[in-house]
Each structure stands twice: as C-alpha cells, then as structure tokens.
Amino acid sequence: MLIKPNHLVMRIIASTLQFLCFSGCILAQDMKPITLNPPDLKRGLPVMEAFSLRASATEFSDKKLTLQDLSDLLFAANGINRKDVSKRTAPSAMNAQDVDIYVFMQEGVYFYDPLNSVLTPVVAGDQRLIVAARQVAFAKAPVMLLLVSDISRFKMADEAAKLDAAGKDAGIVSQNINLFCAGTDLITRPRGTMDLEKIRSILKLKESQRPMLNNPVGYPVK
Ligand SMILES: Cc1cc2nc3c(=O)[nH]c(=O)nc-3n(C[C@H](O)[C@H](O)[C@H](O)COP(=O)(O)O)c2cc1C
C-alpha cells in the first residue's frame, strides 16, 4: 500500500532537517583552524603609488584569495609587527587594541588570532550575506573582513567616549586594508552597511563587542 505523507508530516520532516542544518552551522565542528603564512614584507607598490591608486571597489571577482594574500592582508590590517611589545600594524587609542577581525568566507566565519597567526573557526557555512545586507552584490567577494571593537578594553568610564575611540580605531584598521589592497593586486571597499542584529546573533557577540565597519576584499573582475 502506498502511504501518502500528509502536509503535517512533510512540515515536521522539513523543520527537523532545517534544525539539523542550523545546529551544524552554529557548532562549526567540521571546520579546521587555518594557519597563516608569515607576511611577505617585500611585496607591493611604493607607498605613494599605493596612495595614488586607492579607490573603493564596486565589483568583485568570486576567485578565492591565496593563503599568502589572506595572510598578508590580515597582517597589514591589524597584525602584530613588534612582537617584543605585542603592538600592531594599526595604532589604537590608549593601546587598547580593541579591534578584532572576523573573516567571512564561503566555508564559514573565522576569528583572526594575530598572536598565533591563526584563523580560528567561529561559525560554519556561508554568512557573507549578513555582512553585505541590502548591498547583496558585495557578498560575491571571497573574503569579508568584519571589524569588531570590544569597547570593554577601554579603561575610561564614559560609553560615548569608548564608542568614539572605537570608531576611530576601526577606521584606521580599515584604512590599513584599503592601502594594502591599493598597493597589491587586491581590491576592497570600506562599508558601514551590515545586518547588525543577525551578526550579533550568529557570532554570539558580547554586549561590549561592537561591529564598526567591514571591508569586502577580492580580485577585480577581469
Ligand atoms: C566610514 C565609511 C562607511 C562607508 N560605508 C559604505 C557602505 O555602507 N556602502 C558602500 O557602498 N560604501 C561605503 N563607503 C564607501 C564610500 O562610499 C566611498 O569611500 C566614497 O564613495 C568615496 O569613494 P572612494 O573611496 O573611491 O574615494 C563607506 C566609506 C566610509 C569611509
């Protein structure tokens, strides 16, 4: 006898599958850390040529970044360039080092650990659309760097002052990305647009962690 599944059964199966997929996504169990290469300190255009080429990109190729490009990009953005004092390529107000970078790629989201030069898995699955938000075309970029300031790292009491410093610090990290791309074969665009609510929920951010800016990064369309 042929059993016809009714609508209720179908809906239960669909929601179970959805739940299994969703829990898989947030557990990120299948992702492995990515060990970054040491930065190539000899690459790129002279700094004045890079300034002359800096521009915000509007269209990205979906070609994935090489490991060296990804490694150099993150070092330039906010890597540790003075190991003896644990200081960064980007300055920060009162040396709070408040800006963390979440790396959104097709396979999932990673956290940039500059001390160990490693990307640590945070969430599996392609989450670039929540960074792109209404500007969906930017989700085609193979990498989207999300700059999150943890304002609890500022010692002053006033929240407005913390947010002011956080915005400035994130702006400097973003400009490091802009200039690195201008000096290499990569392109980028600094962006304030993003789906804050979904980002907070997917990344399980603490109250003190404030997404400030993002930079899609990739290669130009040929
Ligand atoms: C703080 C900041 C936020 C920005 N936010 C967005 C954005 O949400 N979406 C976007 O397409 N461009 C954004 N931009 C890029 C500007 O539109 C772009 O820098 C401006 O048009 C000047 O172009 P240029 O960077 O090529 O000189 C942002 C730029 C800055 C500095």
PDB file of C-alpha atoms and ligand atoms in Angstrom:
ATOM      1  CA  MET A   1       0.000   0.000   0.000  1.00  0.00           C
ATOM      2  CA  LEU A   2       1.289   3.433  -0.931  1.00  0.00           C
ATOM      3  CA  ILE A   3       1.369   5.837   2.039  1.00  0.00           C
ATOM      4  CA  LYS A   4       0.912   9.486   1.071  1.00  0.00           C
ATOM      5  CA  PRO A   5       2.714  11.765   3.544  1.00  0.00           C
ATOM      6  CA  ASN A   6       0.354  14.492   4.621  1.00  0.00           C
ATOM      7  CA  HIS A   7       1.287  18.146   4.952  1.00  0.00           C
ATOM      8  CA  LEU A   8       1.920  17.937   8.691  1.00  0.00           C
ATOM      9  CA  VAL A   9       4.412  15.052   8.314  1.00  0.00           C
ATOM     10  CA  MET A  10       6.166  16.888   5.473  1.00  0.00           C
ATOM     11  CA  ARG A  11       6.444  20.042   7.580  1.00  0.00           C
ATOM     12  CA  ILE A  12       7.850  18.089  10.543  1.00  0.00           C
ATOM     13  CA  ILE A  13      10.482  16.474   8.276  1.00  0.00           C
ATOM     14  CA  ALA A  14      11.356  19.865   6.749  1.00  0.00           C
ATOM     15  CA  SER A  15      11.735  21.592  10.119  1.00  0.00           C
ATOM     16  CA  THR A  16      13.812  18.688  11.503  1.00  0.00           C
ATOM     17  CA  LEU A  17      16.166  18.950   8.510  1.00  0.00           C
ATOM     18  CA  GLN A  18      16.297  22.727   8.928  1.00  0.00           C
ATOM     19  CA  PHE A  19      17.105  22.325  12.637  1.00  0.00           C
ATOM     20  CA  LEU A  20      19.857  19.757  11.952  1.00  0.00           C
ATOM     21  CA  CYS A  21      21.421  22.023   9.342  1.00  0.00           C
ATOM     22  CA  PHE A  22      21.148  25.070  11.615  1.00  0.00           C
ATOM     23  CA  SER A  23      22.729  23.327  14.615  1.00  0.00           C
ATOM     24  CA  GLY A  24      25.511  22.067  12.325  1.00  0.00           C
ATOM     25  CA  CYS A  25      26.077  25.638  11.157  1.00  0.00           C
ATOM     26  CA  ILE A  26      26.468  27.142  14.591  1.00  0.00           C
ATOM     27  CA  LEU A  27      28.593  24.334  16.040  1.00  0.00           C
ATOM     28  CA  ALA A  28      31.257  24.725  13.337  1.00  0.00           C
ATOM     29  CA  GLN A  29      32.543  21.259  14.214  1.00  0.00           C
ATOM     30  CA  ASP A  30      33.759  20.386  10.746  1.00  0.00           C
ATOM     31  CA  MET A  31      35.923  23.462  10.285  1.00  0.00           C
ATOM     32  CA  LYS A  32      39.664  23.386  10.913  1.00  0.00           C
ATOM     33  CA  PRO A  33      41.841  26.319  12.009  1.00  0.00           C
ATOM     34  CA  ILE A  34      43.795  27.940   9.170  1.00  0.00           C
ATOM     35  CA  THR A  35      47.473  28.578   9.895  1.00  0.00           C
ATOM     36  CA  LEU A  36      48.558  31.771   8.167  1.00  0.00           C
ATOM     37  CA  ASN A  37      51.899  32.281   6.403  1.00  0.00           C
ATOM     38  CA  PRO A  38      54.482  34.755   7.696  1.00  0.00           C
ATOM     39  CA  PRO A  39      53.880  38.125   5.972  1.00  0.00           C
ATOM     40  CA  ASP A  40      55.788  38.881   2.777  1.00  0.00           C
ATOM     41  CA  LEU A  41      57.376  42.176   3.831  1.00  0.00           C
ATOM     42  CA  LYS A  42      58.861  42.851   0.402  1.00  0.00           C
ATOM     43  CA  ARG A  43      55.691  42.847  -1.683  1.00  0.00           C
ATOM     44  CA  GLY A  44      53.563  45.686  -3.008  1.00  0.00           C
ATOM     45  CA  LEU A  45      53.912  49.076  -4.650  1.00  0.00           C
ATOM     46  CA  PRO A  46      55.823  52.006  -3.112  1.00  0.00           C
ATOM     47  CA  VAL A  47      53.577  53.702  -0.572  1.00  0.00           C
ATOM     48  CA  MET A  48      52.981  56.870  -2.657  1.00  0.00           C
ATOM     49  CA  GLU A  49      51.920  54.799  -5.660  1.00  0.00           C
ATOM     50  CA  ALA A  50      49.507  52.901  -3.417  1.00  0.00           C
ATOM     51  CA  PHE A  51      48.002  56.221  -2.259  1.00  0.00           C
ATOM     52  CA  SER A  52      47.599  57.312  -5.866  1.00  0.00           C
ATOM     53  CA  LEU A  53      45.621  54.127  -6.672  1.00  0.00           C
ATOM     54  CA  ARG A  54      43.417  53.893  -3.546  1.00  0.00           C
ATOM     55  CA  ALA A  55      39.738  53.706  -4.501  1.00  0.00           C
ATOM     56  CA  SER A  56      36.629  51.887  -3.306  1.00  0.00           C
ATOM     57  CA  ALA A  57      35.749  48.921  -5.499  1.00  0.00           C
ATOM     58  CA  THR A  58      32.226  48.262  -6.695  1.00  0.00           C
ATOM     59  CA  GLU A  59      32.557  44.813  -8.302  1.00  0.00           C
ATOM     60  CA  PHE A  60      34.480  41.751  -7.104  1.00  0.00           C
ATOM     61  CA  SER A  61      35.505  38.510  -8.790  1.00  0.00           C
ATOM     62  CA  ASP A  62      34.487  35.423  -6.788  1.00  0.00           C
ATOM     63  CA  LYS A  63      38.013  33.932  -7.143  1.00  0.00           C
ATOM     64  CA  LYS A  64      39.272  32.789  -3.722  1.00  0.00           C
ATOM     65  CA  LEU A  65      42.211  34.515  -2.077  1.00  0.00           C
ATOM     66  CA  THR A  66      45.528  32.662  -1.981  1.00  0.00           C
ATOM     67  CA  LEU A  67      46.784  31.814   1.505  1.00  0.00           C
ATOM     68  CA  GLN A  68      49.629  34.316   1.083  1.00  0.00           C
ATOM     69  CA  ASP A  69      47.250  37.118   0.081  1.00  0.00           C
ATOM     70  CA  LEU A  70      44.995  36.329   3.046  1.00  0.00           C
ATOM     71  CA  SER A  71      47.973  36.196   5.422  1.00  0.00           C
ATOM     72  CA  ASP A  72      49.458  39.472   4.177  1.00  0.00           C
ATOM     73  CA  LEU A  73      46.057  41.183   4.189  1.00  0.00           C
ATOM     74  CA  LEU A  74      45.439  40.338   7.852  1.00  0.00           C
ATOM     75  CA  PHE A  75      48.959  41.271   8.905  1.00  0.00           C
ATOM     76  CA  ALA A  76      48.560  44.643   7.158  1.00  0.00           C
ATOM     77  CA  ALA A  77      45.088  45.127   8.665  1.00  0.00           C
ATOM     78  CA  ASN A  78      45.978  44.621  12.324  1.00  0.00           C
ATOM     79  CA  GLY A  79      48.787  42.097  12.697  1.00  0.00           C
ATOM     80  CA  ILE A  80      51.498  42.173  15.339  1.00  0.00           C
ATOM     81  CA  ASN A  81      54.523  43.962  13.859  1.00  0.00           C
ATOM     82  CA  ARG A  82      56.526  44.399  17.115  1.00  0.00           C
ATOM     83  CA  LYS A  83      56.490  41.073  18.917  1.00  0.00           C
ATOM     84  CA  ASP A  84      58.672  42.319  21.808  1.00  0.00           C
ATOM     85  CA  VAL A  85      55.955  44.792  22.891  1.00  0.00           C
ATOM     86  CA  SER A  86      52.995  42.962  21.289  1.00  0.00           C
ATOM     87  CA  LYS A  87      51.977  46.021  19.257  1.00  0.00           C
ATOM     88  CA  ARG A  88      50.146  46.175  15.948  1.00  0.00           C
ATOM     89  CA  THR A  89      50.277  47.490  12.367  1.00  0.00           C
ATOM     90  CA  ALA A  90      47.291  49.695  13.358  1.00  0.00           C
ATOM     91  CA  PRO A  91      47.583  52.135  16.271  1.00  0.00           C
ATOM     92  CA  SER A  92      44.758  52.183  18.849  1.00  0.00           C
ATOM     93  CA  ALA A  93      43.597  54.756  21.390  1.00  0.00           C
ATOM     94  CA  MET A  94      45.480  54.187  24.673  1.00  0.00           C
ATOM     95  CA  ASN A  95      46.876  50.991  23.088  1.00  0.00           C
ATOM     96  CA  ALA A  96      43.543  49.318  23.908  1.00  0.00           C
ATOM     97  CA  GLN A  97      43.921  47.018  20.855  1.00  0.00           C
ATOM     98  CA  ASP A  98      40.137  46.879  20.825  1.00  0.00           C
ATOM     99  CA  VAL A  99      39.589  45.908  17.175  1.00  0.00           C
ATOM    100  CA  ASP A 100      39.189  42.198  16.380  1.00  0.00           C
ATOM    101  CA  ILE A 101      38.728  40.877  12.863  1.00  0.00           C
ATOM    102  CA  TYR A 102      36.155  38.254  11.891  1.00  0.00           C
ATOM    103  CA  VAL A 103      36.876  36.740   8.476  1.00  0.00           C
ATOM    104  CA  PHE A 104      33.774  35.758   6.488  1.00  0.00           C
ATOM    105  CA  MET A 105      34.406  33.284   3.662  1.00  0.00           C
ATOM    106  CA  GLN A 106      32.301  30.791   1.703  1.00  0.00           C
ATOM    107  CA  GLU A 107      33.133  27.936   4.105  1.00  0.00           C
ATOM    108  CA  GLY A 108      32.390  29.887   7.272  1.00  0.00           C
ATOM    109  CA  VAL A 109      33.450  32.628   9.657  1.00  0.00           C
ATOM    110  CA  TYR A 110      36.857  32.669  11.376  1.00  0.00           C
ATOM    111  CA  PHE A 111      38.402  34.800  14.124  1.00  0.00           C
ATOM    112  CA  TYR A 112      41.834  36.287  13.350  1.00  0.00           C
ATOM    113  CA  ASP A 113      44.290  35.491  16.133  1.00  0.00           C
ATOM    114  CA  PRO A 114      47.285  37.755  15.340  1.00  0.00           C
ATOM    115  CA  LEU A 115      49.453  36.422  18.160  1.00  0.00           C
ATOM    116  CA  ASN A 116      49.454  32.885  16.789  1.00  0.00           C
ATOM    117  CA  SER A 117      48.834  33.841  13.121  1.00  0.00           C
ATOM    118  CA  VAL A 118      45.846  31.519  13.006  1.00  0.00           C
ATOM    119  CA  LEU A 119      42.232  31.787  11.885  1.00  0.00           C
ATOM    120  CA  THR A 120      40.025  30.058  14.451  1.00  0.00           C
ATOM    121  CA  PRO A 121      36.641  28.711  13.265  1.00  0.00           C
ATOM    122  CA  VAL A 122      33.600  30.526  14.679  1.00  0.00           C
ATOM    123  CA  VAL A 123      30.605  29.507  12.539  1.00  0.00           C
ATOM    124  CA  ALA A 124      30.360  27.101   9.596  1.00  0.00           C
ATOM    125  CA  GLY A 125      28.578  27.970   6.375  1.00  0.00           C
ATOM    126  CA  ASP A 126      28.421  30.987   4.123  1.00  0.00           C
ATOM    127  CA  GLN A 127      27.348  34.016   6.208  1.00  0.00           C
ATOM    128  CA  ARG A 128      28.588  36.748   3.830  1.00  0.00           C
ATOM    129  CA  LEU A 129      25.058  37.916   3.019  1.00  0.00           C
ATOM    130  CA  ILE A 130      24.526  39.176   6.571  1.00  0.00           C
ATOM    131  CA  VAL A 131      27.579  41.419   6.165  1.00  0.00           C
ATOM    132  CA  ALA A 132      26.526  42.528   2.681  1.00  0.00           C
ATOM    133  CA  ALA A 133      22.962  43.242   3.924  1.00  0.00           C
ATOM    134  CA  ARG A 134      20.993  45.242   1.319  1.00  0.00           C
ATOM    135  CA  GLN A 135      24.095  45.620  -0.888  1.00  0.00           C
ATOM    136  CA  VAL A 136      23.942  41.916  -1.811  1.00  0.00           C
ATOM    137  CA  ALA A 137      26.458  42.163  -4.663  1.00  0.00           C
ATOM    138  CA  PHE A 138      29.293  42.572  -2.144  1.00  0.00           C
ATOM    139  CA  ALA A 139      28.642  39.033  -0.821  1.00  0.00           C
ATOM    140  CA  LYS A 140      30.384  37.822  -4.001  1.00  0.00           C
ATOM    141  CA  ALA A 141      33.733  38.984  -2.595  1.00  0.00           C
ATOM    142  CA  PRO A 142      35.635  35.853  -1.439  1.00  0.00           C
ATOM    143  CA  VAL A 143      36.567  37.494   1.868  1.00  0.00           C
ATOM    144  CA  MET A 144      34.676  39.987   4.003  1.00  0.00           C
ATOM    145  CA  LEU A 145      36.576  41.387   6.978  1.00  0.00           C
ATOM    146  CA  LEU A 146      34.336  42.481   9.835  1.00  0.00           C
ATOM    147  CA  LEU A 147      35.963  44.904  12.283  1.00  0.00           C
ATOM    148  CA  VAL A 148      34.541  44.481  15.779  1.00  0.00           C
ATOM    149  CA  SER A 149      35.629  46.728  18.630  1.00  0.00           C
ATOM    150  CA  ASP A 150      35.438  45.293  22.133  1.00  0.00           C
ATOM    151  CA  ILE A 151      34.810  48.533  23.995  1.00  0.00           C
ATOM    152  CA  SER A 152      35.375  46.846  27.382  1.00  0.00           C
ATOM    153  CA  ARG A 153      39.106  47.119  26.569  1.00  0.00           C
ATOM    154  CA  PHE A 154      38.919  50.904  27.050  1.00  0.00           C
ATOM    155  CA  LYS A 155      39.523  51.903  30.629  1.00  0.00           C
ATOM    156  CA  MET A 156      37.576  55.187  30.609  1.00  0.00           C
ATOM    157  CA  ALA A 157      34.107  55.124  32.189  1.00  0.00           C
ATOM    158  CA  ASP A 158      32.096  57.082  29.633  1.00  0.00           C
ATOM    159  CA  GLU A 159      30.393  54.869  26.998  1.00  0.00           C
ATOM    160  CA  ALA A 160      30.197  57.691  24.420  1.00  0.00           C
ATOM    161  CA  ALA A 161      33.959  58.220  24.709  1.00  0.00           C
ATOM    162  CA  LYS A 162      34.552  54.479  24.281  1.00  0.00           C
ATOM    163  CA  LEU A 163      32.413  54.382  21.135  1.00  0.00           C
ATOM    164  CA  ASP A 164      34.164  57.447  19.756  1.00  0.00           C
ATOM    165  CA  ALA A 165      37.579  55.796  20.215  1.00  0.00           C
ATOM    166  CA  ALA A 166      36.249  52.500  18.817  1.00  0.00           C
ATOM    167  CA  GLY A 167      35.096  54.210  15.610  1.00  0.00           C
ATOM    168  CA  LYS A 168      38.455  55.889  15.141  1.00  0.00           C
ATOM    169  CA  ASP A 169      40.411  52.677  15.798  1.00  0.00           C
ATOM    170  CA  ALA A 170      38.256  50.667  13.385  1.00  0.00           C
ATOM    171  CA  GLY A 171      38.659  53.423  10.767  1.00  0.00           C
ATOM    172  CA  ILE A 172      42.427  53.077  10.975  1.00  0.00           C
ATOM    173  CA  VAL A 173      42.294  49.282  10.584  1.00  0.00           C
ATOM    174  CA  SER A 174      40.004  49.745   7.601  1.00  0.00           C
ATOM    175  CA  GLN A 175      42.420  52.229   6.030  1.00  0.00           C
ATOM    176  CA  ASN A 176      45.271  49.730   6.503  1.00  0.00           C
ATOM    177  CA  ILE A 177      43.158  47.289   4.470  1.00  0.00           C
ATOM    178  CA  ASN A 178      42.379  49.948   1.849  1.00  0.00           C
ATOM    179  CA  LEU A 179      46.048  50.838   1.378  1.00  0.00           C
ATOM    180  CA  PHE A 180      47.258  47.233   1.405  1.00  0.00           C
ATOM    181  CA  CYS A 181      44.802  46.453  -1.386  1.00  0.00           C
ATOM    182  CA  ALA A 182      45.770  49.588  -3.331  1.00  0.00           C
ATOM    183  CA  GLY A 183      49.409  48.504  -3.177  1.00  0.00           C
ATOM    184  CA  THR A 184      48.748  44.923  -4.313  1.00  0.00           C
ATOM    185  CA  ASP A 185      46.512  43.208  -6.856  1.00  0.00           C
ATOM    186  CA  LEU A 186      43.548  43.159  -4.437  1.00  0.00           C
ATOM    187  CA  ILE A 187      40.535  45.453  -4.246  1.00  0.00           C
ATOM    188  CA  THR A 188      38.290  46.494  -1.346  1.00  0.00           C
ATOM    189  CA  ARG A 189      35.641  48.938  -0.143  1.00  0.00           C
ATOM    190  CA  PRO A 190      35.140  50.231   3.423  1.00  0.00           C
ATOM    191  CA  ARG A 191      31.499  49.765   4.455  1.00  0.00           C
ATOM    192  CA  GLY A 192      29.276  50.708   7.363  1.00  0.00           C
ATOM    193  CA  THR A 193      26.286  48.831   5.956  1.00  0.00           C
ATOM    194  CA  MET A 194      25.684  45.395   7.545  1.00  0.00           C
ATOM    195  CA  ASP A 195      22.912  43.458   9.299  1.00  0.00           C
ATOM    196  CA  LEU A 196      23.909  44.196  12.890  1.00  0.00           C
ATOM    197  CA  GLU A 197      21.201  42.121  14.534  1.00  0.00           C
ATOM    198  CA  LYS A 198      21.982  38.941  12.562  1.00  0.00           C
ATOM    199  CA  ILE A 199      25.736  39.461  13.003  1.00  0.00           C
ATOM    200  CA  ARG A 200      25.336  39.753  16.791  1.00  0.00           C
ATOM    201  CA  SER A 201      23.246  36.611  16.897  1.00  0.00           C
ATOM    202  CA  ILE A 202      25.304  34.413  14.520  1.00  0.00           C
ATOM    203  CA  LEU A 203      28.647  35.379  16.103  1.00  0.00           C
ATOM    204  CA  LYS A 204      27.195  35.316  19.643  1.00  0.00           C
ATOM    205  CA  LEU A 205      28.801  38.680  20.382  1.00  0.00           C
ATOM    206  CA  LYS A 206      29.004  40.036  23.932  1.00  0.00           C
ATOM    207  CA  GLU A 207      27.289  43.346  24.681  1.00  0.00           C
ATOM    208  CA  SER A 208      30.685  45.086  24.663  1.00  0.00           C
ATOM    209  CA  GLN A 209      31.573  43.794  21.162  1.00  0.00           C
ATOM    210  CA  ARG A 210      30.504  46.384  18.602  1.00  0.00           C
ATOM    211  CA  PRO A 211      30.708  45.717  14.836  1.00  0.00           C
ATOM    212  CA  MET A 212      32.027  49.014  13.414  1.00  0.00           C
ATOM    213  CA  LEU A 213      32.960  48.576   9.762  1.00  0.00           C
ATOM    214  CA  ASN A 214      33.518  45.884   7.168  1.00  0.00           C
ATOM    215  CA  ASN A 215      35.731  45.503   4.106  1.00  0.00           C
ATOM    216  CA  PRO A 216      34.885  43.030   1.335  1.00  0.00           C
ATOM    217  CA  VAL A 217      38.194  42.019  -0.276  1.00  0.00           C
ATOM    218  CA  GLY A 218      38.899  40.196  -3.516  1.00  0.00           C
ATOM    219  CA  TYR A 219      40.348  40.420  -7.013  1.00  0.00           C
ATOM    220  CA  PRO A 220      38.986  42.681  -9.747  1.00  0.00           C
ATOM    221  CA  VAL A 221      36.664  41.206 -12.358  1.00  0.00           C
ATOM    222  CA  LYS A 222      38.774  40.558 -15.485  1.00  0.00           C
TER     223      LYS A 222
HETATM  224  C1  LIG B   1      33.029  55.109   7.234  1.00  0.00           C
HETATM  225  C2  LIG B   1      32.653  54.704   5.833  1.00  0.00           C
HETATM  226  C3  LIG B   1      31.499  53.984   5.629  1.00  0.00           C
HETATM  227  C4  LIG B   1      31.161  53.567   4.326  1.00  0.00           C
HETATM  228  N1  LIG B   1      30.039  52.797   4.143  1.00  0.00           N
HETATM  229  C5  LIG B   1      29.746  52.351   2.903  1.00  0.00           C
HETATM  230  C6  LIG B   1      28.638  51.497   2.706  1.00  0.00           C
HETATM  231  O1  LIG B   1      27.938  51.116   3.631  1.00  0.00           O
HETATM  232  N2  LIG B   1      28.391  51.079   1.452  1.00  0.00           N
HETATM  233  C7  LIG B   1      29.147  51.462   0.386  1.00  0.00           C
HETATM  234  O2  LIG B   1      28.872  51.030  -0.736  1.00  0.00           O
HETATM  235  N3  LIG B   1      30.210  52.274   0.544  1.00  0.00           N
HETATM  236  C8  LIG B   1      30.534  52.723   1.763  1.00  0.00           C
HETATM  237  N4  LIG B   1      31.625  53.524   1.946  1.00  0.00           N
HETATM  238  C9  LIG B   1      32.488  53.866   0.800  1.00  0.00           C
HETATM  239  C10 LIG B   1      32.236  55.300   0.331  1.00  0.00           C
HETATM  240  O3  LIG B   1      31.024  55.367  -0.357  1.00  0.00           O
HETATM  241  C11 LIG B   1      33.408  55.703  -0.589  1.00  0.00           C
HETATM  242  O4  LIG B   1      34.588  55.745   0.182  1.00  0.00           O
HETATM  243  C12 LIG B   1      33.138  57.086  -1.191  1.00  0.00           C
HETATM  244  O5  LIG B   1      32.132  56.989  -2.174  1.00  0.00           O
HETATM  245  C13 LIG B   1      34.375  57.691  -1.824  1.00  0.00           C
HETATM  246  O6  LIG B   1      34.862  56.840  -2.835  1.00  0.00           O
HETATM  247  P1  LIG B   1      36.394  56.339  -2.823  1.00  0.00           P
HETATM  248  O7  LIG B   1      36.597  55.529  -1.569  1.00  0.00           O
HETATM  249  O8  LIG B   1      36.565  55.514  -4.062  1.00  0.00           O
HETATM  250  O9  LIG B   1      37.254  57.544  -2.793  1.00  0.00           O
HETATM  251  C14 LIG B   1      31.975  53.935   3.235  1.00  0.00           C
HETATM  252  C15 LIG B   1      33.139  54.694   3.454  1.00  0.00           C
HETATM  253  C16 LIG B   1      33.480  55.051   4.738  1.00  0.00           C
HETATM  254  C17 LIG B   1      34.770  55.842   4.956  1.00  0.00           C
END
